[in-house]
Short mmCIF file of C-alpha atoms in Angstrom, two decimals:
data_model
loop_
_atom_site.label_atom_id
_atom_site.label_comp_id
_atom_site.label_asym_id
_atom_site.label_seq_id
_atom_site.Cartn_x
_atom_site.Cartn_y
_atom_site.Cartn_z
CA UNK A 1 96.04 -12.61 -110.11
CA UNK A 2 97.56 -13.54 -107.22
CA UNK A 3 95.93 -11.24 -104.00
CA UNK A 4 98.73 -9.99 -101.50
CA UNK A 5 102.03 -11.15 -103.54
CA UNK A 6 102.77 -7.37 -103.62
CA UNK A 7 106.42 -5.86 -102.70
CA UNK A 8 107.78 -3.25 -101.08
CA UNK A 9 108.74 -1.38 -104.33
CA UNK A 10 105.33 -1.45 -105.77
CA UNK A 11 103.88 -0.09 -102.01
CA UNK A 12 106.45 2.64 -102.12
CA UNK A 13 105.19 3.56 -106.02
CA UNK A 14 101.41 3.50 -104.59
CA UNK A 15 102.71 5.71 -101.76
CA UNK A 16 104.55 8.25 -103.69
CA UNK A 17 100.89 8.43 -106.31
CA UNK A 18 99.28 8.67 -103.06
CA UNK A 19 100.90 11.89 -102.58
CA UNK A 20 101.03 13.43 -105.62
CA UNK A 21 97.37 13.33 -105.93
CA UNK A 22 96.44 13.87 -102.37
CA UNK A 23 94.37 11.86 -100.03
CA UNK A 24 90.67 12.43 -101.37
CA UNK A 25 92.10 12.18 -105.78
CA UNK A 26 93.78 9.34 -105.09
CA UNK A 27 90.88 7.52 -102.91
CA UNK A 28 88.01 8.60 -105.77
CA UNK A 29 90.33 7.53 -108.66
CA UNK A 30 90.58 3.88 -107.24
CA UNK A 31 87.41 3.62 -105.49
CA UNK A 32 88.32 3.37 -101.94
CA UNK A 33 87.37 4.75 -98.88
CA UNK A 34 88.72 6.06 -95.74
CA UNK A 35 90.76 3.41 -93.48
CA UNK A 36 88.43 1.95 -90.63
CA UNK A 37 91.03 -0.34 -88.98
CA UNK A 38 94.40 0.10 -90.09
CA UNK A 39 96.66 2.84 -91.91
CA UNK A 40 100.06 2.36 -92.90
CA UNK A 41 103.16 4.78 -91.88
CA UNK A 42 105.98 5.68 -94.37
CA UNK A 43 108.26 8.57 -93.26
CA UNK A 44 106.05 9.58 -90.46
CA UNK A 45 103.08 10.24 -92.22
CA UNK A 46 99.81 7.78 -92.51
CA UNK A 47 98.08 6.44 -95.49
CA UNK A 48 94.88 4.42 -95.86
CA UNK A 49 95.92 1.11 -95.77
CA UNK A 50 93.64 -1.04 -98.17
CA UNK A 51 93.68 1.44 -100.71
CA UNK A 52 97.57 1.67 -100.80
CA UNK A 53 97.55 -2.42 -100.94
CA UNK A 54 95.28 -2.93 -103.60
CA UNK A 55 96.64 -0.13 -105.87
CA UNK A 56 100.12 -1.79 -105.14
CA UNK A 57 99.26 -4.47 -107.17
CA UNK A 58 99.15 -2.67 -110.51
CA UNK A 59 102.77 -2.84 -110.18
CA UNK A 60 103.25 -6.46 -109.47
CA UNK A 61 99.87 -8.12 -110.64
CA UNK A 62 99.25 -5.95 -113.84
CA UNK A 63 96.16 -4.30 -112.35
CA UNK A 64 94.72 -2.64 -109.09
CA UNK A 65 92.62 -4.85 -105.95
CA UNK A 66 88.97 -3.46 -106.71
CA UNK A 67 88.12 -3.04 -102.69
CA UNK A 68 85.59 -5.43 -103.35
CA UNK A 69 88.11 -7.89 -103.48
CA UNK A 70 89.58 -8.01 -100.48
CA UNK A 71 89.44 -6.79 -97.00
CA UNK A 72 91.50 -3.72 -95.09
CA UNK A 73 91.56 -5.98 -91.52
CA UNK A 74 94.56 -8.08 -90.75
CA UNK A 75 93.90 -10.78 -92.49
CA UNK A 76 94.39 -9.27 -95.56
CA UNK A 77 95.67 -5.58 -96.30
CA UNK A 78 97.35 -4.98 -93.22
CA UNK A 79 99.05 -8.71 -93.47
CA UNK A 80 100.17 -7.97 -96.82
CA UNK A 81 101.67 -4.63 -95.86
CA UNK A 82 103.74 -6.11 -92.80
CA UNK A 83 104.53 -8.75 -94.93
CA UNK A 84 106.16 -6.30 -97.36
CA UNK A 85 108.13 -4.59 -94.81
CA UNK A 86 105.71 -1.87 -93.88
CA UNK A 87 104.40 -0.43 -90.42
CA UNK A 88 100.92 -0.89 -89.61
CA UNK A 89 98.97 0.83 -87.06
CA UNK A 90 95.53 0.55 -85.42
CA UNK A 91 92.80 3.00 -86.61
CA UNK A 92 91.27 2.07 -83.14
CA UNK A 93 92.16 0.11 -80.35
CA UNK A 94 91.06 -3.26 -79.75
CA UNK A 95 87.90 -4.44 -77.99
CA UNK A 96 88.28 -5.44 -73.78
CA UNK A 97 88.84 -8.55 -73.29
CA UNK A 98 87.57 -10.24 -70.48
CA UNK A 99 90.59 -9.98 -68.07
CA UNK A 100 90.41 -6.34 -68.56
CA UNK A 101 87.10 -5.82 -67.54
CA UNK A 102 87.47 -8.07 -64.64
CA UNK A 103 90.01 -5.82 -63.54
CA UNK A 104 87.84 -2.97 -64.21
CA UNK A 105 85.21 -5.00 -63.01
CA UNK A 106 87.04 -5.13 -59.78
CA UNK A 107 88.11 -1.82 -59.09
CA UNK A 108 83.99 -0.72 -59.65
CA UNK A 109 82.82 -3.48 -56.94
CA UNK A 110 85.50 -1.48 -54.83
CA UNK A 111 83.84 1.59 -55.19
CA UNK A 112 80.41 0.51 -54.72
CA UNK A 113 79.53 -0.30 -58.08
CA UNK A 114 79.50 3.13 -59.19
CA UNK A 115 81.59 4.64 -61.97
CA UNK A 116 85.51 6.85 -61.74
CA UNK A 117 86.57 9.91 -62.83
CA UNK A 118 89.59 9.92 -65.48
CA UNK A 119 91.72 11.76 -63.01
CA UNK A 120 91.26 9.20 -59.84
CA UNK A 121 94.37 7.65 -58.79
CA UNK A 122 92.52 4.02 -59.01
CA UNK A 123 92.08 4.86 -62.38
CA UNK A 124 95.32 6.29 -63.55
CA UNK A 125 97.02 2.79 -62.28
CA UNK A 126 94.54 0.79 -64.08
CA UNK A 127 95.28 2.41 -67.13
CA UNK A 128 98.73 1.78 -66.45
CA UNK A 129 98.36 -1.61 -65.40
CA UNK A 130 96.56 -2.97 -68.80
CA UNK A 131 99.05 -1.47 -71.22
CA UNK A 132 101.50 -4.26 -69.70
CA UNK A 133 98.78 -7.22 -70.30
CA UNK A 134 99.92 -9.54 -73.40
CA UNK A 135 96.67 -9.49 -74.79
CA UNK A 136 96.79 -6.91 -77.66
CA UNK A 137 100.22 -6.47 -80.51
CA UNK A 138 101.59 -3.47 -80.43
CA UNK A 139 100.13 -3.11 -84.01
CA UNK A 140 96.20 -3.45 -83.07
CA UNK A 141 97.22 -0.69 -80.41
CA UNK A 142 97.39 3.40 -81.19
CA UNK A 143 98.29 6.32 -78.67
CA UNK A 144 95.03 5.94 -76.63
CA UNK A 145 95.03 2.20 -76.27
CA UNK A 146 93.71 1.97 -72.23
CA UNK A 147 94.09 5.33 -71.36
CA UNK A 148 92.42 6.44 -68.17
CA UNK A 149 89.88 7.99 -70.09
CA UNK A 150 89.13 4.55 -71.70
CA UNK A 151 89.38 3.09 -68.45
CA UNK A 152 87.04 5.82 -66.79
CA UNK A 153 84.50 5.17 -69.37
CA UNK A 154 84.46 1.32 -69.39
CA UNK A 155 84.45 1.91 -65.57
CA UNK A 156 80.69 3.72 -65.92
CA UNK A 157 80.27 0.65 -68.52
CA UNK A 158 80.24 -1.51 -66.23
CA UNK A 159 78.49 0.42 -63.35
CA UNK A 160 75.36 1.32 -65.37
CA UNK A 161 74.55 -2.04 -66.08
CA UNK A 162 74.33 -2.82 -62.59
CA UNK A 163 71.06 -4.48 -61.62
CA UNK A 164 70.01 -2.06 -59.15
CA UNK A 165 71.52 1.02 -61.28
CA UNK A 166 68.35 2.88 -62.48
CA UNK A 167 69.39 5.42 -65.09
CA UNK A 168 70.18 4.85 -68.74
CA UNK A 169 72.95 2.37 -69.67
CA UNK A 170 76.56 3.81 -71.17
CA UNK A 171 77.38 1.91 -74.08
CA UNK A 172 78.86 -1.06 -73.29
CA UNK A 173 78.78 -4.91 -74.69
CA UNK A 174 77.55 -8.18 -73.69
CA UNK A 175 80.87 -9.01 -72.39
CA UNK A 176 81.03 -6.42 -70.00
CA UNK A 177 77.60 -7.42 -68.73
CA UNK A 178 78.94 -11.56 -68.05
CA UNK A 179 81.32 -10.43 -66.65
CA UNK A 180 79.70 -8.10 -64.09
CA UNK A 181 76.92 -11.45 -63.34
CA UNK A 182 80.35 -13.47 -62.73
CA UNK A 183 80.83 -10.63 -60.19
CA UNK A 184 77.84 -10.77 -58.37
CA UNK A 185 77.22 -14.31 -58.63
CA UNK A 186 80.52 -15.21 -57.10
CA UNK A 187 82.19 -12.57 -55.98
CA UNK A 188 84.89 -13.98 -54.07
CA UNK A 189 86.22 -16.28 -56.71
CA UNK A 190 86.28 -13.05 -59.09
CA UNK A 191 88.34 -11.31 -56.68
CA UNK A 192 90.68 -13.61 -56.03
CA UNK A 193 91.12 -13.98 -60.46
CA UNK A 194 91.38 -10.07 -59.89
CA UNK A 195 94.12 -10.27 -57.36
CA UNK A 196 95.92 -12.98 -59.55
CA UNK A 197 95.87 -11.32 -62.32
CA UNK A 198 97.83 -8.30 -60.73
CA UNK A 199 99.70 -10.44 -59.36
CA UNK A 200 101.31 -11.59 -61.90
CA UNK A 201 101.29 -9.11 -64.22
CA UNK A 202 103.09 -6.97 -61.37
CA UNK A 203 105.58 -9.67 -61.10
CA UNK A 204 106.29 -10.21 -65.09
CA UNK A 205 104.84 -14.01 -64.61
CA UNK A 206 102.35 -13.65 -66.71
CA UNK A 207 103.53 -11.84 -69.64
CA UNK A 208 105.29 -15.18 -70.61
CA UNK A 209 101.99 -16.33 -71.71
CA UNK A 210 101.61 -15.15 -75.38
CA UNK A 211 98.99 -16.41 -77.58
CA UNK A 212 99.24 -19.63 -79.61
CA UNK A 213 97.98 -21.04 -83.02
CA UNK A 214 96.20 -23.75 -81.07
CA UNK A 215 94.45 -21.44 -78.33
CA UNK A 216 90.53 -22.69 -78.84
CA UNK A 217 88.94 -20.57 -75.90
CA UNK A 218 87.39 -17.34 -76.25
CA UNK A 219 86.34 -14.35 -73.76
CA UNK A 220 83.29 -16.04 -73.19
CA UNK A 221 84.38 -20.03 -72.36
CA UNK A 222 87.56 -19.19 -70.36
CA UNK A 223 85.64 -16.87 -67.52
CA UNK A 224 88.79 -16.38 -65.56
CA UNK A 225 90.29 -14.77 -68.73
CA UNK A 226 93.01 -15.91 -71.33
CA UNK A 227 95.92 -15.20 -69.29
CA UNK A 228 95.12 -17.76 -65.94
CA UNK A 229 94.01 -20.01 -68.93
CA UNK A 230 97.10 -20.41 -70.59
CA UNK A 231 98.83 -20.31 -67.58
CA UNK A 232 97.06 -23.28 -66.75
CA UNK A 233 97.48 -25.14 -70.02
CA UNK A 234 101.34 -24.31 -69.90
CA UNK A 235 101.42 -26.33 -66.18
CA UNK A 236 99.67 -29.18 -68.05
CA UNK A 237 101.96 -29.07 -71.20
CA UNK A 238 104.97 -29.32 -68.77
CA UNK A 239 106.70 -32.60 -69.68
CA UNK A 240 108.85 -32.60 -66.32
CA UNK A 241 106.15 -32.56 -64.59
CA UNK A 242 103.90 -35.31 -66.55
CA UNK A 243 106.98 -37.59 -66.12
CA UNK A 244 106.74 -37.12 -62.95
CA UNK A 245 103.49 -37.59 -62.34
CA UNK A 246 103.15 -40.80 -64.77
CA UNK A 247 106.03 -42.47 -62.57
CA UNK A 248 104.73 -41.92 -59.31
CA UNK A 249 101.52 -43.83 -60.70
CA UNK A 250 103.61 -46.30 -62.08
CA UNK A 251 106.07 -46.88 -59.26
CA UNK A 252 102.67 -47.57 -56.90
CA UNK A 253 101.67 -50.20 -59.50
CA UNK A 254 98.79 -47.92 -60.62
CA UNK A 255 97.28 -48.18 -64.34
CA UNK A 256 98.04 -45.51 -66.63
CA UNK A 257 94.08 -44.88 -67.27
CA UNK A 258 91.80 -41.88 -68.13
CA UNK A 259 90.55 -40.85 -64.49
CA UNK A 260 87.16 -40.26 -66.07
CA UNK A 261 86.35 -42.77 -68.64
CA UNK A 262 88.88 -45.33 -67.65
CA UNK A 263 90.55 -45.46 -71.38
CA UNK A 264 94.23 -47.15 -71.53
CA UNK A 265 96.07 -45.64 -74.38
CA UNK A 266 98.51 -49.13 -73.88
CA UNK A 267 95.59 -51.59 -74.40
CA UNK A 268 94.18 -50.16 -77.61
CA UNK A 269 97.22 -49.30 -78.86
CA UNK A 270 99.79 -51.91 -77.79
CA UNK A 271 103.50 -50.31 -77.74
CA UNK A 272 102.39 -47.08 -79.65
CA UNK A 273 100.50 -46.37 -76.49
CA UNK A 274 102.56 -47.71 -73.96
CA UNK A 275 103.45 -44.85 -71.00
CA UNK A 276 101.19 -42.61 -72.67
CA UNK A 277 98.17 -40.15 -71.19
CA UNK A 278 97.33 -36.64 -70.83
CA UNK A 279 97.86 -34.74 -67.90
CA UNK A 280 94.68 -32.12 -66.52
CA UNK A 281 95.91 -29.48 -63.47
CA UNK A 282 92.56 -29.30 -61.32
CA UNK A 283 93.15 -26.97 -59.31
CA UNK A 284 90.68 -23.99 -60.19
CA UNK A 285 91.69 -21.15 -62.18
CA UNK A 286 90.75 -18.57 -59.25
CA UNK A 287 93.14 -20.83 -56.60
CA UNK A 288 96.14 -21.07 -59.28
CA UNK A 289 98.40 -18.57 -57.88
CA UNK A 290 102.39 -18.91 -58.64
CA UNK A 291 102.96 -21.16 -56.54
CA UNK A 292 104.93 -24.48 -57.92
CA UNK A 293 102.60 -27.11 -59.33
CA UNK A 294 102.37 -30.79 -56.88
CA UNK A 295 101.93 -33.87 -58.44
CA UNK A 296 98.40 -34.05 -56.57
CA UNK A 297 97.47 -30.80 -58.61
CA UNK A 298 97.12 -33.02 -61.83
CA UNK A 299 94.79 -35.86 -62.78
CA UNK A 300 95.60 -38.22 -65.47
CA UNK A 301 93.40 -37.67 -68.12
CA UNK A 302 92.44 -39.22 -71.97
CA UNK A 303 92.27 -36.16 -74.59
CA UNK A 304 88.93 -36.67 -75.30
CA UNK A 305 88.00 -36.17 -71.50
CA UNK A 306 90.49 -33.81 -71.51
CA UNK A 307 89.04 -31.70 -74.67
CA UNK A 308 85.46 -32.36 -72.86
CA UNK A 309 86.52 -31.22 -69.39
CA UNK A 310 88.22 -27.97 -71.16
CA UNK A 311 84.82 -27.30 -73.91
CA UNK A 312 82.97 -24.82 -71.41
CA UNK A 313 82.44 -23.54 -68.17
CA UNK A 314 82.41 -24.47 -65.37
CA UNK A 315 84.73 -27.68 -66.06
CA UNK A 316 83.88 -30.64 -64.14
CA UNK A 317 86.57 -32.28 -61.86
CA UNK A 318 87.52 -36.21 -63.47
CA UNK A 319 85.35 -37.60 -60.79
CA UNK A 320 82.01 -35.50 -61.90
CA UNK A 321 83.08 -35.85 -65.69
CA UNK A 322 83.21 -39.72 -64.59
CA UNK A 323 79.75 -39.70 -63.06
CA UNK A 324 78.36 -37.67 -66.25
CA UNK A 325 79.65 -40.97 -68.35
CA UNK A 326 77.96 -43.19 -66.15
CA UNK A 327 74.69 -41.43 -65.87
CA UNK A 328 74.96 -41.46 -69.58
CA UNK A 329 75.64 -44.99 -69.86
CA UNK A 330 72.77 -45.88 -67.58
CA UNK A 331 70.37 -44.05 -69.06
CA UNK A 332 71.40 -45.93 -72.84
CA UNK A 333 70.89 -48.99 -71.15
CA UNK A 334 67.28 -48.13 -70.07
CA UNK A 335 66.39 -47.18 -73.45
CA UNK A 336 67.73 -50.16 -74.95
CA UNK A 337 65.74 -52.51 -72.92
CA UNK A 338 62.58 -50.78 -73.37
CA UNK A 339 62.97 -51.09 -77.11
CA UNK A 340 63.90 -54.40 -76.57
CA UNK A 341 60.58 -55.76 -73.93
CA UNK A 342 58.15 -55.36 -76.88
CA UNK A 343 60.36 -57.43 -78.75
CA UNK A 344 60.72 -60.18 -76.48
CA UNK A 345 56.86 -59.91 -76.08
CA UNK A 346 56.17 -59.79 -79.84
CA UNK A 347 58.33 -63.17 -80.00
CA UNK A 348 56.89 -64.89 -77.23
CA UNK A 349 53.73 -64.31 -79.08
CA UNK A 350 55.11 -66.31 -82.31
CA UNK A 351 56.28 -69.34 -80.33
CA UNK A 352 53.13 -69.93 -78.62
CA UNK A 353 50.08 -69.14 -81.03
#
């Protein structure tokens, strides 16, 4: 059996039993259970949408998905459905991410870490605000998705946890908590990532930034949030301005070499490496704004430094990445000559008995 090669046709049949059964039959008599994440619509009505995937495939694999077999999250049921030409919607929104709740984050410090009503005005734009962030598809999203009721709650979220809050804790996650120590900790860098995130949201900048297939960082190692991130990895992907930048090294008779480790793509790699190296924007996330990039923004840069600079936060400038080599280095050294002074003793030893 081949899992998800189901069509349209044989959703439609599963639909149509669905209905002729009713909701609760049709469930029991396949062994399935209410959808959690996803439900599929067909002619304005809902359906659970594992259930109606895996009993599609009686139709085009010869028998029914046991829901055992497979999974009702995206990467299954609700693939397979889109993939057929279905809608899929979200049982339940989303979780925050973490330029959400720095805006929410944000508009709490403002208030003096204490919690807003559903109906504030504050609140009401906020909600407004994060439906335009291109964090969440449409599909992962239903009719509450940031509401300001959301928003009011994940505002008392955030203020409970508060270090010198000293009531019981909302429910919340750990997420909300980092981001709330990134708060207090350094506030003024989080408010300016606040007010850049508005920014260009406000001004459409930022909703260019879609997710990619290579996007490695998480809520957790890009603290700014995934929007400034890719921002920031779309100014160093720019191959106008890496040209750039590589000539105006070259023109001043300057090496084309890793500003950290001092690796020359050319002199490893002969021709296959001639004119090439990475480029690494380091100016901090929270000093990014939309202005246009200068060629003094970006540092040339190896990939592996460049992978290593980029693994977590904070990211070290070339020069401290540099030092962190050398320490490194130094420190090898050491231990390979005191492995090495016994040695030389020991042999002394044998030449004069």
């Amino acid at each position: 059996m081949h899992r998800g090669a189901i069509t349209r046709g044989s959703v439609l049949k599963a639909i149509a039993e669905y209905d002729e059964l009713g909701r609760e039959p049709f469930l029991a008599k396949y062994g399935f259970g209410e959808a959690r994440s996803y439900v599929v619509v067909h002619d304005g009505r809902e359906y659970d949408s594992k259930a109606i995937a895996g009993v599609a495939h009686q139709w085009d694999q010869g028998r029914a998905l046991r829901p055992d077999e497979f999974s009702g999250g995206k990467e299954h049921a609700a693939a397979w459905l889109k993939r057929a030409g279905l809608q899929v919607k979200a049982v339940k929104n989303p979780d925050w991410a973490r330029d959400e709740i720095i805006l929410a984050c944000q508009l709490v410090s403002e208030n003096g870490w204490r919690g807003l009503d559903a109906q504030d005005a504050r609140v009401v734009e906020l909600s407004g605000l994060l439906q335009l962030l291109p964090l969440h598809a449409e599909t992962e999203r239903n009719e509450k998705f940031r509401n300001p009721n959301g928003v009011a709650r994940k505002t008392f979220d955030i203020a409970t946890r508060h270090p010198a809050y000293q009531g019981k804790p909302t429910n919340g996650g750990a997420l909300d908590v980092a981001v709330l120590m990134d708060f207090l900790a350094r506030p003024d860098e989080m408010i300016e990532v606040a007010q850049l995130l508005r920014q260009g949201i406000e001004a459409g900048e930022l909703q260019s930034f879609a997710p990619t297939e290579d996007e490695e960082f998480d809520d957790f190692s890009a603290p700014e949030g995934r929007l400034l991130m890719r921002r920031h990895q779309a100014r160093e992907r720019n191959k106008s301005l890496r040209k750039k930048k590589i000539a105006s090294v070259t023109r001043r008779g300057g090496r084309l070499a890793c500003e950290a480790c001092g690796f020359d793509f050319e002199e490893t790699y002969g021709d296959r490496g001639a004119g090439y190296i990475e480029c690494h924007h380091v100016v901090p996330l929270h000093e990014a704004g939309e202005g246009r990039t200068k060629l003094s923004d970006l540092a040339l840069i190896c990939a592996n430094c460049h992978r290593m600079i980029h693994r977590r936060a904070p990211w070290p400038t070339p020069e401290e990445l540099r030092a962190s080599i050398e320490r490194k280095h130094a420190a090898d050294r050491r231990a390979a000559e005191a492995i090495a002074r016994p040695r030389r003793a020991a042999d002394e030893l044998m030449r004069n008995p």
